[in-house]
Coordinates of C-alpha atoms in Angstrom, one line a residue:
X288 CA 121.6 -31.5 71.5
X289 CA 123.0 -29.0 74.0
X290 CA 126.2 -28.8 71.8
X291 CA 124.0 -27.9 68.8
X292 CA 122.3 -25.2 70.8
X293 CA 125.5 -23.4 71.6
X294 CA 126.7 -23.9 68.1
X295 CA 123.5 -22.2 66.9
X296 CA 124.3 -19.3 69.2
X297 CA 127.8 -19.0 67.7
X298 CA 127.3 -19.3 64.0
X299 CA 126.9 -16.3 61.8
X300 CA 125.5 -17.8 58.6
X301 CA 121.8 -17.3 58.4
X302 CA 121.4 -20.3 56.0
X303 CA 123.4 -22.5 58.3
X304 CA 121.4 -21.4 61.3
X305 CA 118.1 -22.1 59.6
X306 CA 119.3 -25.6 58.5
X307 CA 120.4 -26.3 62.0
X308 CA 117.1 -25.1 63.4
X309 CA 115.3 -27.5 61.2
X310 CA 117.7 -30.4 62.1
X311 CA 117.3 -30.1 65.8
X312 CA 113.8 -28.5 65.9
X313 CA 115.0 -25.4 67.8
X314 CA 112.5 -22.6 68.0
X315 CA 114.3 -20.2 70.3
X316 CA 117.4 -20.1 72.4
X317 CA 118.8 -17.2 74.3
X318 CA 120.9 -16.1 77.2
X319 CA 119.2 -14.4 80.1
X320 CA 120.2 -12.1 82.9
X321 CA 119.0 -13.0 86.4
X322 CA 116.3 -10.3 86.2
X323 CA 115.2 -11.5 82.7
X324 CA 114.9 -15.1 84.0
X325 CA 112.7 -14.3 86.9
X326 CA 110.4 -12.1 84.8
X327 CA 110.2 -14.5 81.8
X328 CA 109.9 -17.6 83.9
X329 CA 107.0 -16.2 85.9
X330 CA 105.2 -15.1 82.7
X331 CA 105.6 -18.6 81.2
X332 CA 104.5 -20.3 84.5
X333 CA 101.4 -18.1 84.5
X334 CA 100.5 -19.4 81.1
X335 CA 101.3 -23.1 81.9
X336 CA 98.6 -25.7 81.0
X337 CA 99.9 -28.8 82.8
X338 CA 103.1 -28.9 84.8
X339 CA 105.7 -26.4 86.2
X340 CA 108.9 -28.1 87.4
X341 CA 111.2 -25.9 89.5
X342 CA 114.7 -26.5 90.9
X343 CA 116.3 -24.4 93.6
X344 CA 119.8 -25.6 94.1
X345 CA 121.4 -22.5 95.8
X346 CA 122.8 -23.3 99.3
X347 CA 120.9 -20.3 100.8
X348 CA 117.2 -19.4 100.7
X349 CA 115.9 -16.3 98.9
X350 CA 116.9 -13.4 101.2
X351 CA 115.8 -10.0 102.4
X352 CA 118.8 -8.4 100.7
X353 CA 117.7 -9.7 97.2
X354 CA 116.8 -7.4 94.4
X355 CA 113.2 -6.3 94.4
X356 CA 112.5 -8.2 91.2
X357 CA 113.5 -11.4 92.9
X358 CA 111.3 -10.7 96.0
X359 CA 108.4 -9.9 93.7
X360 CA 108.9 -13.2 91.8
X361 CA 108.7 -15.4 94.9
X362 CA 105.7 -13.5 96.3
X363 CA 103.9 -13.7 92.9
X364 CA 104.8 -17.3 92.3
X365 CA 103.3 -18.3 95.7
X366 CA 100.1 -16.5 94.8
X367 CA 100.1 -18.2 91.3
X368 CA 100.4 -21.7 92.8
X369 CA 97.4 -21.0 95.1
X370 CA 95.3 -19.5 92.4
X371 CA 96.0 -21.9 89.5
X372 CA 94.9 -25.2 90.9
X373 CA 94.7 -26.9 87.5
X374 CA 98.5 -26.7 87.0
X375 CA 100.9 -29.0 89.0
X376 CA 103.8 -27.1 90.6
X377 CA 106.8 -29.2 91.8
X378 CA 109.8 -27.7 93.5
X379 CA 113.1 -29.3 94.3
X380 CA 115.1 -27.6 97.0
X381 CA 118.7 -28.3 97.9
X382 CA 119.0 -29.8 101.4
X383 CA 121.1 -27.4 103.5
X384 CA 120.7 -26.2 107.0
X385 CA 120.2 -22.7 105.6
X386 CA 117.3 -23.8 103.4
X387 CA 115.3 -25.8 106.1
X388 CA 113.4 -22.9 107.5
X389 CA 112.3 -21.7 104.0
X390 CA 111.3 -25.3 103.1
X391 CA 109.1 -25.4 106.2
X392 CA 107.6 -22.1 105.3
X393 CA 106.6 -23.5 101.9
X394 CA 105.2 -26.7 103.5
X395 CA 102.9 -24.7 105.7
X396 CA 102.0 -22.4 102.8
X397 CA 101.1 -25.2 100.4
X398 CA 99.8 -28.0 102.7
X399 CA 96.3 -28.8 101.4
X400 CA 97.1 -27.6 97.9
X401 CA 96.7 -30.6 95.7
X402 CA 98.7 -29.0 92.9
X403 CA 101.8 -28.5 95.0
X404 CA 104.7 -30.9 95.7
X405 CA 108.1 -30.2 97.4
X406 CA 111.2 -32.3 97.8
X407 CA 114.7 -31.9 99.2
X408 CA 117.7 -33.1 97.2
X409 CA 121.0 -34.0 98.8
X410 CA 124.0 -32.1 97.4
X411 CA 127.4 -31.3 98.8
X412 CA 127.4 -28.8 101.7
X413 CA 131.0 -27.8 101.1
X414 CA 130.6 -26.1 97.7
X415 CA 128.2 -23.3 96.6
X416 CA 127.6 -24.8 93.2
X417 CA 126.0 -28.2 93.0
X418 CA 126.9 -31.1 90.8
X419 CA 123.3 -31.3 89.6
X420 CA 122.1 -29.0 86.8
X421 CA 119.4 -26.6 87.9
X422 CA 116.7 -27.1 85.3
X423 CA 113.2 -25.6 85.1
X424 CA 110.7 -27.2 82.7
X425 CA 107.2 -26.1 81.8
X426 CA 104.7 -28.3 79.9
X427 CA 107.5 -30.2 78.1
X428 CA 107.8 -27.2 75.9
X429 CA 110.1 -24.7 77.6
X430 CA 113.4 -25.3 79.5
X431 CA 115.7 -23.1 81.4
X432 CA 119.2 -23.9 82.6
X433 CA 119.7 -21.7 85.7
X434 CA 123.0 -20.6 87.2
X435 CA 125.1 -22.3 84.5
X436 CA 128.3 -21.0 86.1
X437 CA 127.3 -19.6 89.4
X438 CA 124.2 -18.5 91.4
X439 CA 125.3 -14.9 91.2
X440 CA 125.5 -13.2 87.9
X441 CA 128.9 -12.3 86.5
X442 CA 128.8 -10.5 83.1
X443 CA 125.6 -9.9 81.2
X444 CA 124.0 -13.3 81.5
X445 CA 123.5 -16.1 84.0
X446 CA 120.9 -18.5 82.5
X447 CA 119.9 -20.1 79.2
X448 CA 116.4 -20.4 77.9
X449 CA 115.4 -22.9 75.2
X450 CA 112.0 -23.3 73.5
X451 CA 112.2 -26.8 72.0
X452 CA 109.9 -29.7 72.7
X453 CA 112.5 -32.4 72.2
X454 CA 115.0 -30.7 74.6
X455 CA 112.2 -29.8 77.1
X456 CA 111.1 -33.5 77.1
X457 CA 114.7 -34.6 77.7
X458 CA 115.1 -32.1 80.5
X459 CA 111.8 -33.3 82.0
X460 CA 113.2 -36.8 82.1
X461 CA 116.3 -35.4 83.8
X462 CA 114.1 -33.5 86.3
X463 CA 112.3 -36.8 87.1
X464 CA 115.7 -38.3 87.8
X465 CA 116.5 -35.5 90.3
X466 CA 113.0 -35.9 91.8
X467 CA 113.5 -39.6 92.3
X468 CA 116.8 -38.9 94.1
X469 CA 115.1 -36.4 96.4
X470 CA 113.1 -36.8 99.7
X471 CA 109.5 -35.8 99.2
X472 CA 108.2 -33.5 101.8
X473 CA 104.9 -32.6 100.3
X474 CA 103.1 -34.8 97.7
X475 CA 100.1 -33.3 96.0
X476 CA 99.4 -31.1 99.0
X477 CA 99.8 -33.9 101.6
X478 CA 102.7 -34.0 104.0
X479 CA 104.9 -37.0 103.9
X480 CA 106.5 -38.6 106.9
X481 CA 109.7 -36.7 106.0
X482 CA 107.8 -33.5 105.7
X483 CA 106.2 -34.0 109.1
X484 CA 109.5 -34.8 110.7
X485 CA 111.1 -31.6 109.2
X486 CA 108.3 -29.5 110.5
X487 CA 108.5 -31.0 113.9
X488 CA 112.3 -30.4 114.1
X489 CA 111.8 -26.8 112.9
X490 CA 109.1 -26.2 115.5
X491 CA 111.2 -27.7 118.3
X492 CA 114.2 -25.5 117.2
X493 CA 112.1 -22.3 117.7
X494 CA 111.2 -23.3 121.3
X495 CA 107.6 -22.2 121.0
X496 CA 106.2 -24.5 118.4
X497 CA 106.1 -21.9 115.7
X498 CA 107.9 -21.9 112.4
X499 CA 111.2 -20.2 112.1
X500 CA 111.0 -17.3 109.7
X501 CA 112.9 -17.5 106.5
X502 CA 114.2 -14.5 104.7
X503 CA 111.7 -15.0 101.9
X504 CA 109.0 -12.3 101.9

């Protein structure tokens, strides 16, 4: 399936492209810059009907030195999750020392929100790019492959977007596999034992019982 997608991008014959579309059911596939991804993913998430599955596999949290469009995305997404209680939002975060404070910030933000779940996945701490593929899936209809080569953008694109129900369903299954490998911190708005432990460790590390501030706005 994925090979067919990249073949579709490469071929020049309109007839062949249309036949291949019919064969694999592709509606749309395109390369995205980092800025395009954040804008288009947020727009799709705001129109979601059922489930938004998010992966964050960078070794560092969103930072104060990020572009403004990225800061706006995270701020607006948090508001969207709180506002759109009928849609389930799940986020997998890579387990690193650098990401812990941000994970704790999200736990405090979304505790009590029945539509929010958060989990930490174990990946190598020695390499910036994880072995797992960072996938985002909305409503088993849209799928994004994020940071295909690197978390930073080199050249004119970084991510791949595909609108295809078969592929999105398959990537949804892959996301479930990643979720099953992860440690749940927040399940439907309720802290798990692991989530409470992480918050307690974070509070102890600040020395005053308050949460350490992550770089995310």
